[in-house]
Coordinates of C-alpha atoms and ligand atoms in Angstrom, one line a residue:
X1 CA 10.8 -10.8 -33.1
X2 CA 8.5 -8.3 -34.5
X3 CA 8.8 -4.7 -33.7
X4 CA 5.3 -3.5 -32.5
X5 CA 6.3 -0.1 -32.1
X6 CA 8.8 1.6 -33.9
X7 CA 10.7 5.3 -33.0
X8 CA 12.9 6.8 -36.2
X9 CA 14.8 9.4 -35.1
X10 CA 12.8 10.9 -33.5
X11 CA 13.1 14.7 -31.7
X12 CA 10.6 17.0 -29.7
X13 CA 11.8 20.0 -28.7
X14 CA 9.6 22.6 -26.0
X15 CA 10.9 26.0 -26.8
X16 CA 14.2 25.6 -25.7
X17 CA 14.1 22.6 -24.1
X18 CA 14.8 19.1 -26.2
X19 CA 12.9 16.6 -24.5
X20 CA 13.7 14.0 -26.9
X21 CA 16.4 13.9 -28.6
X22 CA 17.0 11.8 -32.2
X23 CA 15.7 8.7 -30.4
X24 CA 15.9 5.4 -32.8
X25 CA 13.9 2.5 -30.4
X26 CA 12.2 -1.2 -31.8
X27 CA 9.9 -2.4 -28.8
X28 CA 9.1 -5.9 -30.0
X29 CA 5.4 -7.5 -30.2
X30 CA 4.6 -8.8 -26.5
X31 CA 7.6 -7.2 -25.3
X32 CA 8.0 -5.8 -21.8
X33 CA 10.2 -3.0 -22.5
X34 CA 11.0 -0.4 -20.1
X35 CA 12.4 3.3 -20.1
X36 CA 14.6 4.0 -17.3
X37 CA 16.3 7.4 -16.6
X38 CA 16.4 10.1 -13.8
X39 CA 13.8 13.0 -13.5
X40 CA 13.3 15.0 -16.4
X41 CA 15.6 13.0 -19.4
X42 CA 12.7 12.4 -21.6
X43 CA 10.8 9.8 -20.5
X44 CA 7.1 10.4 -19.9
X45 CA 7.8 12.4 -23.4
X46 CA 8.4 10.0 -24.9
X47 CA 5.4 7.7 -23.9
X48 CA 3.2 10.7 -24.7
X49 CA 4.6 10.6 -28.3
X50 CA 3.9 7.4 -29.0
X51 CA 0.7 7.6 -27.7
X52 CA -0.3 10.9 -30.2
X53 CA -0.5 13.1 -27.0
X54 CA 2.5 14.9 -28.3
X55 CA 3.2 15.7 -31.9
X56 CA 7.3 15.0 -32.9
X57 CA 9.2 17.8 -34.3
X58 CA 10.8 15.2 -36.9
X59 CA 11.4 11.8 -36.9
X60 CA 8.7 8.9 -37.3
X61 CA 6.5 6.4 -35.2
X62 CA 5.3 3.6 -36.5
X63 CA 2.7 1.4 -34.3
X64 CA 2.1 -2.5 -35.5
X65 CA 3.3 -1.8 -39.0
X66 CA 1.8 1.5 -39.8
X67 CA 2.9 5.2 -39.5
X68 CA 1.3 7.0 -37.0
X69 CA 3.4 10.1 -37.0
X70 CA 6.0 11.8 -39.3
X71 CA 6.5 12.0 -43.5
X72 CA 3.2 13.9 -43.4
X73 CA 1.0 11.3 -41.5
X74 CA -0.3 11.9 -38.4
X75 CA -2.7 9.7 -36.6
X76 CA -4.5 11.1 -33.8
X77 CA -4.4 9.4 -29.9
X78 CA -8.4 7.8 -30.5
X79 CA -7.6 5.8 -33.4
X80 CA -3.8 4.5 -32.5
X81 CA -4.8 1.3 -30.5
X82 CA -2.5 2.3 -27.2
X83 CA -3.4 2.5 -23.8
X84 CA -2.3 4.8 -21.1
X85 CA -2.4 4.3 -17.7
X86 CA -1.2 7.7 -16.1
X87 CA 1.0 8.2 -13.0
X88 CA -1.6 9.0 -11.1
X89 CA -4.0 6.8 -12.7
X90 CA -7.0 9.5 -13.8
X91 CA -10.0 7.6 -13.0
X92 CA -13.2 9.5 -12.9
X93 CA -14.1 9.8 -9.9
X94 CA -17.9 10.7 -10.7
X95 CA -17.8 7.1 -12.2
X96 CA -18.0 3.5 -11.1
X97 CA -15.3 1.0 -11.5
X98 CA -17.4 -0.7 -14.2
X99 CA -17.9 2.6 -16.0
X100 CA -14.3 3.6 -15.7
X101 CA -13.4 0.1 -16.9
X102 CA -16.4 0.5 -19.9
X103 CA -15.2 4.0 -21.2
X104 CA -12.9 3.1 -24.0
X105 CA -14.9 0.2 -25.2
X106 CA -16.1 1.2 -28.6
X107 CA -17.9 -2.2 -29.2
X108 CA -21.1 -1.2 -27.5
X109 CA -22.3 -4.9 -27.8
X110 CA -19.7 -6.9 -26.1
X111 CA -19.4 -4.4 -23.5
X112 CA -20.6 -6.2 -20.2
X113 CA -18.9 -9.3 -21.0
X114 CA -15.5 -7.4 -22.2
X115 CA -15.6 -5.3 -18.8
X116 CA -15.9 -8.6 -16.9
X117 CA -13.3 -10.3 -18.9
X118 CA -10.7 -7.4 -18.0
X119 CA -11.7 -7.0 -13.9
X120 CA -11.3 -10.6 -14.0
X121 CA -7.9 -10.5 -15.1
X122 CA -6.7 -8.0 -12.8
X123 CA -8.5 -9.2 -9.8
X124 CA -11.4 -7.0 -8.8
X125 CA -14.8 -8.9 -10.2
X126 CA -17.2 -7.7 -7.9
X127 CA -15.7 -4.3 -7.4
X128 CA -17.8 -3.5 -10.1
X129 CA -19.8 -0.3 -8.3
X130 CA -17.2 0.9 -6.2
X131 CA -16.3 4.2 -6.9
X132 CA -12.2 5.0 -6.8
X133 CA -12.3 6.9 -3.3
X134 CA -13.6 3.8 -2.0
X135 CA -10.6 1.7 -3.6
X136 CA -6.7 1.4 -1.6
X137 CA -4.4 2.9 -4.0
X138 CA -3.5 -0.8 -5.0
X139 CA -7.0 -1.3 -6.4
X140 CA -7.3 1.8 -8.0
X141 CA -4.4 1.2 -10.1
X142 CA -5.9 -2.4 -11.0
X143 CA -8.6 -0.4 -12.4
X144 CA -6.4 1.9 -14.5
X145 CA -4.7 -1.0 -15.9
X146 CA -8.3 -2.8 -16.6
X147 CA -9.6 0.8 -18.2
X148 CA -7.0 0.8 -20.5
X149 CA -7.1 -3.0 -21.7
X150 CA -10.1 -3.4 -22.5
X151 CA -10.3 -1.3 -25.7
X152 CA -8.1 -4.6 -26.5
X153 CA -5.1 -2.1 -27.6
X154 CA -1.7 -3.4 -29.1
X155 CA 0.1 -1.7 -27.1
X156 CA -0.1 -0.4 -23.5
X157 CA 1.8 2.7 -22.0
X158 CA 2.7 2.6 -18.2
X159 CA 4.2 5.8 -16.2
X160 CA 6.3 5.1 -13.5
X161 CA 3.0 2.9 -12.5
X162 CA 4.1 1.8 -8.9
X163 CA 5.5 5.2 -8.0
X164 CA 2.2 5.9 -5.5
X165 CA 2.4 2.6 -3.4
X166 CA 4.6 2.4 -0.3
X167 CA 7.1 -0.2 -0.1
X168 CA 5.7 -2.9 0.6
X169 CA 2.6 -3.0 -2.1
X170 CA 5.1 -1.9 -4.7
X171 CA 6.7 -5.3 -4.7
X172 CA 3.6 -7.3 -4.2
X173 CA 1.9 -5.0 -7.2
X174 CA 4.1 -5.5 -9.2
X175 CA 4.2 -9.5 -9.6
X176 CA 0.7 -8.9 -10.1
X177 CA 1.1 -6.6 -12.7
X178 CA 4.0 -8.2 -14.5
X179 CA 1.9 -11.5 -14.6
X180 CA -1.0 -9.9 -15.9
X181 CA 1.1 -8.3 -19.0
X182 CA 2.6 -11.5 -19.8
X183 CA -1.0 -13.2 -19.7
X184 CA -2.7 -10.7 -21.6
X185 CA 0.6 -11.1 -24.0
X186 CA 0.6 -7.2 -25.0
X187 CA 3.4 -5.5 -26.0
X188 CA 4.1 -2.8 -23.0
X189 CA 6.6 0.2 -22.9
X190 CA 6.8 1.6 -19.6
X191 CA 8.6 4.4 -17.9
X192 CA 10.4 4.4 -14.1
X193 CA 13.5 6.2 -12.6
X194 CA 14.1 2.9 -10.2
X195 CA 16.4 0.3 -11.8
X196 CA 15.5 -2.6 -9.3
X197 CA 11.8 -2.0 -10.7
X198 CA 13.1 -1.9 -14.1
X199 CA 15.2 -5.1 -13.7
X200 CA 12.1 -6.8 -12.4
X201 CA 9.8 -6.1 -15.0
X202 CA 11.5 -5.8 -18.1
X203 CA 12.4 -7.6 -20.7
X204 CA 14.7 -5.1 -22.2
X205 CA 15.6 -1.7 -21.0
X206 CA 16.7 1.8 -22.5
X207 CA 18.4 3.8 -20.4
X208 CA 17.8 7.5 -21.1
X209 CA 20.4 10.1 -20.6
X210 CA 19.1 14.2 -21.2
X211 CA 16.5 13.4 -23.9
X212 CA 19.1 10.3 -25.7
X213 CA 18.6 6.8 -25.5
X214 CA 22.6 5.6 -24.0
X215 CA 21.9 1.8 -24.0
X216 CA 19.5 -0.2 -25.2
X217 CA 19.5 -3.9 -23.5
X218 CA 18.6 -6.8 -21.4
X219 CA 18.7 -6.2 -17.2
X220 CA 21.6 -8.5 -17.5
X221 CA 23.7 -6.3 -20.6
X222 CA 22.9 -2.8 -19.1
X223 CA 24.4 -4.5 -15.9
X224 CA 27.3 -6.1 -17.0
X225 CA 28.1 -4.5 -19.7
X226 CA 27.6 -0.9 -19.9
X227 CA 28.0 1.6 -22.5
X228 CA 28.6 4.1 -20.7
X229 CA 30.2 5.1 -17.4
X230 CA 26.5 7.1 -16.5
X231 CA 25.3 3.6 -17.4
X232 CA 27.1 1.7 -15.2
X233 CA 26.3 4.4 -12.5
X234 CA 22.5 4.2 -12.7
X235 CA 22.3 0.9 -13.1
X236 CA 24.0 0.1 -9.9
X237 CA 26.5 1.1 -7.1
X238 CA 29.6 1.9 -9.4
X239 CA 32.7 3.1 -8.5
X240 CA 36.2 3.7 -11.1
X241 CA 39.7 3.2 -10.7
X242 CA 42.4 4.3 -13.2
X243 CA 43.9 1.8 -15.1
X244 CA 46.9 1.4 -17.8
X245 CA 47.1 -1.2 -20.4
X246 CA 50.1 -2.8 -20.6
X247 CA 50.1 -6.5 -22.2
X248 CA 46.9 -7.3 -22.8
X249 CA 46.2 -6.5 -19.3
X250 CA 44.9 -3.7 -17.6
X251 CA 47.2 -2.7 -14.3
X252 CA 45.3 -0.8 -11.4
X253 CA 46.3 0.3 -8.0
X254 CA 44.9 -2.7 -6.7
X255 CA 45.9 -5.6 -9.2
X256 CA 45.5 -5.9 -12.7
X257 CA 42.6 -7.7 -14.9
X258 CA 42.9 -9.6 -18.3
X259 CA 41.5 -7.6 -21.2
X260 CA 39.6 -8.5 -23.4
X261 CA 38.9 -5.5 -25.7
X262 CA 41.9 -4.4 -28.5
X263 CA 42.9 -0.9 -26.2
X264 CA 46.5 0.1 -27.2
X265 CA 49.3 -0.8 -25.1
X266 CA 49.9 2.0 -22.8
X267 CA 46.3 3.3 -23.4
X268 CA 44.8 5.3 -20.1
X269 CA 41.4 3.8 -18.9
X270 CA 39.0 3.6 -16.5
X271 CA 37.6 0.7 -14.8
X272 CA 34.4 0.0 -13.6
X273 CA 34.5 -1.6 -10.3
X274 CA 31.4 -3.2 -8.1
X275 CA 31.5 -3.4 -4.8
X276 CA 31.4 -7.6 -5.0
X277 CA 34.2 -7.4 -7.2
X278 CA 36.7 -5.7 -4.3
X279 CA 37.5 -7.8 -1.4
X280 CA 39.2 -6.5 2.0
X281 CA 41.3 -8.0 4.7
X282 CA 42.6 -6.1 7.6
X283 CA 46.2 -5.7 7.4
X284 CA 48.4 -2.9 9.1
X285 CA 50.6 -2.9 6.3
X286 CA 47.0 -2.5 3.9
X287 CA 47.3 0.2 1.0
X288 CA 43.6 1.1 1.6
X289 CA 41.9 2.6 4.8
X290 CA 38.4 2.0 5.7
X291 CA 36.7 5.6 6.0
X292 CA 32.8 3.9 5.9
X293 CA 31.2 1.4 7.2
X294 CA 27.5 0.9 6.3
X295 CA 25.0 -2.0 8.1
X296 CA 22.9 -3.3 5.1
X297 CA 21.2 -6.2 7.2
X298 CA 22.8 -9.3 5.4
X299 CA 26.3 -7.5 4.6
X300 CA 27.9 -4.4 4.7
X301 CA 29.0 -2.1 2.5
X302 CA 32.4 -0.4 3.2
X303 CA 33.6 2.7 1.3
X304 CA 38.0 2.3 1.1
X305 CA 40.4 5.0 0.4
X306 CA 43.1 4.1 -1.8
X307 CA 46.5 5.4 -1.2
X308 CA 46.8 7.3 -4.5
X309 CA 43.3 8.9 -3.4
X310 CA 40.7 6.9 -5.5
X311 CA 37.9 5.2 -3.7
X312 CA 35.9 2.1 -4.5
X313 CA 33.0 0.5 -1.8
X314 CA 33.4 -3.5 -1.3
X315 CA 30.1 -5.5 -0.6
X316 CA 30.8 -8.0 2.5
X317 CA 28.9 -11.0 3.8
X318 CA 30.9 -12.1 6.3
X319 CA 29.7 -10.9 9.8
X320 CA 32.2 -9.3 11.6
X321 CA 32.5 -5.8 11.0
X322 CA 36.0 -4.2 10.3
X323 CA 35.6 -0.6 12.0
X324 CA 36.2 2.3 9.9
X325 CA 40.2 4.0 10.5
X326 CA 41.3 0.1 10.0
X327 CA 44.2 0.0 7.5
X328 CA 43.3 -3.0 4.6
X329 CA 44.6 -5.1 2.3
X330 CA 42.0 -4.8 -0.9
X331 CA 42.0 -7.8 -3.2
X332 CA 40.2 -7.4 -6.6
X333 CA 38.4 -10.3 -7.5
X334 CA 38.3 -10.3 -11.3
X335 CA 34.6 -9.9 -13.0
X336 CA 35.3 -12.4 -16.2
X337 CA 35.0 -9.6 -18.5
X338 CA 36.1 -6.0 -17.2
X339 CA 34.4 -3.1 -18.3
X340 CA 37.0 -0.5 -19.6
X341 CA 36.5 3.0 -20.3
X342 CA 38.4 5.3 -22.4
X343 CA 40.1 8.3 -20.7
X344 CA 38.6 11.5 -22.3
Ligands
ADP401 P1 10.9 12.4 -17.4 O1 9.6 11.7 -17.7 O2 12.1 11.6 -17.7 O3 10.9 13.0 -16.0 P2 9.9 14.5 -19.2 O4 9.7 13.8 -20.5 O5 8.7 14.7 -18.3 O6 11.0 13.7 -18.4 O7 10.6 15.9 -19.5 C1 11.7 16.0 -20.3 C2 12.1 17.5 -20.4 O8 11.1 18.2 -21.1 C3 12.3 18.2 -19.0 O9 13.3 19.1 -19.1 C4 10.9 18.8 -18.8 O10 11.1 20.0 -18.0 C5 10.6 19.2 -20.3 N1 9.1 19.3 -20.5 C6 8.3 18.2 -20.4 N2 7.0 18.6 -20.7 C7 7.1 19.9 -21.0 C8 6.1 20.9 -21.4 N3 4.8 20.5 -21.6 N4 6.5 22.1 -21.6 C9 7.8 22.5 -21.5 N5 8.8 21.6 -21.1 C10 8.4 20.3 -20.9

């Protein structure tokens, strides 16, 4: 694949904050690449660099082949070919939807048919002299998307794009959206803190840690196999459990799971454990005690104490409830490959 956009090492510091922190990053051509990380790790930085709205401290960015920032170059926002759609979308609100939609277009020639071309894509043809107050919030982000397409950039810029739609639109949105990107075959790069919105848009995701990229991956790798223990913990509900190696195997409270990594013997881990990897039974004799109970509609999610003190929450279909204070017997049910961290 080719990389459309390309970050070398790059850093951007705000006085004493470092935003962005020697971040290395290929987003392929067509890609749906997404940056995913809590408030304030770097993110919307990030976007703003690669769209020339921020100027890196070092480091370089290269944008479908050419250098748009670092070794001395710097190419201003106007002339990179990448559009922006804002959180909070930025339309003008003095201005139609077909002037909001026409104001990048350079090309003053193909400009009707252009602005037609792109409302047609998202949905809104004969919207065209609405102004955004008179738009649901659904709409007006259908217009952002439209305004910044249809300077026909490589390369589109989204942040957190769903974050001001309730619920329920979010999920219709963004099927919409997600479509539209793969029609229009651009190469998108966009930012969210939600990892069930990352997994169903992207293509590949960074997760971003304090101004670092940690993992860089498909929904399914960041999932299963995680880097990092704050990986594994964003990415999903994550609990660990000490471990030993001791033949190949690593032995827990609970049971023990074939390895397949080269740790010493005797080596001190820690293991990731879902909550669909951990089974429970009620048994007086149990080792574990149920101290939560949680109603999540199709199962529920129970949080066990361990005898030595650990905890780890077990995801259960079945329907009847096992109340919390109920002594268990907690079964591991072993993923195929365990994820093993080293003991600092
Ligand atoms: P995110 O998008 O992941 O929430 P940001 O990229 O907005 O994170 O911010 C990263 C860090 O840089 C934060 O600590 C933030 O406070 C700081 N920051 C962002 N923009 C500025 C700015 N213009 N001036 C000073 N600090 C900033």
């Amino acid at each position: 694949m080719k990389s459309q956009v390309v970050l070398e090492r790059v850093t951007k510091k705000y006085s004493a904050t470092t935003a962005v922190e020697d971040m290395s990053l290929e987003v392929g051509r067509g890609e749906i690449f997404c940056l995913l990380g809590p408030s304030g790790c770097g993110k919307t930085t990030t976007l703003r660099l690669i769209a020339g709205l921020e100027k890196p401290d070092s480091g370089r960015i290269e944008i479908g082949g050419v250098t748009v920032a670092g070794g001395g170059v710097w190419v201003p926002p106007e002339e990179r070919r990448v559009g922006v759609v804002f959180q909070d979308y930025a339309l003008f609100p003095h201005m139609n939807v077909f002037q909001n939609v026409a104001f990048g277009i350079r090309n003053r020639r193909g400009l009707r048919r252009r602005v037609q071309e792109v409302l047609e894509l998202v949905g809104l043809r004969g919207m065209e002299k609405r102004y955004p107050h008179e738009l649901s919030s659904g709409q007006q982000q259908r217009v952002a998307i439209a305004r910044a397409l249809a300077p026909e950039p490589e390369v589109i810029l989204l942040d957190e794009p769903f974050s001001n739609l309730d619920a329920d639109l979010r999920k219709r949105i963004r099927s919409d959206i997600k479509k539209i990107l793969k029609d229009t075959g651009i190469t998108t790069i966009f930012v969210t803190h939600d990892q069930e919105e990352a997994f169903f848009m992207a293509e590949r995701i960074g997760v971003m840690r304090d101004g670092r990229l940690e993992q860089v991956g498909t929904p399914e790798q960041v999932f299963h196999r995680p880097s990092t223990p704050f990986v594994a913990q964003f990415v999903g509900t994550a609990d660990f459990i000490d471990g030993v190696v001791r033949n190949g195997r690593v032995v827990t409270s609970i049971g023990e799971l074939e390895l397949n990594e080269g740790f010493p013997e005797g080596e001190r881990v820690r293991v990731l454990i879902r909550p669909d990897f951990v089974d429970i039974e009620e048994d007086g004799e149990g080792e574990g005690t149920v101290v939560e109970r949680l109603f999540l509609g199709t199962h529920h999610l129970y949080t066990i104490l361990l005898k030595g003190g650990e905890r780890v929450r077990c995801l259960r279909h079945r329907s009847r409830p096992i109340p919390a204070g109920s002594k268990v017997r907690v079964k591991l049910g072993a993923p195929a490959r365990p994820v093993v961290f080293r003991t600092n």
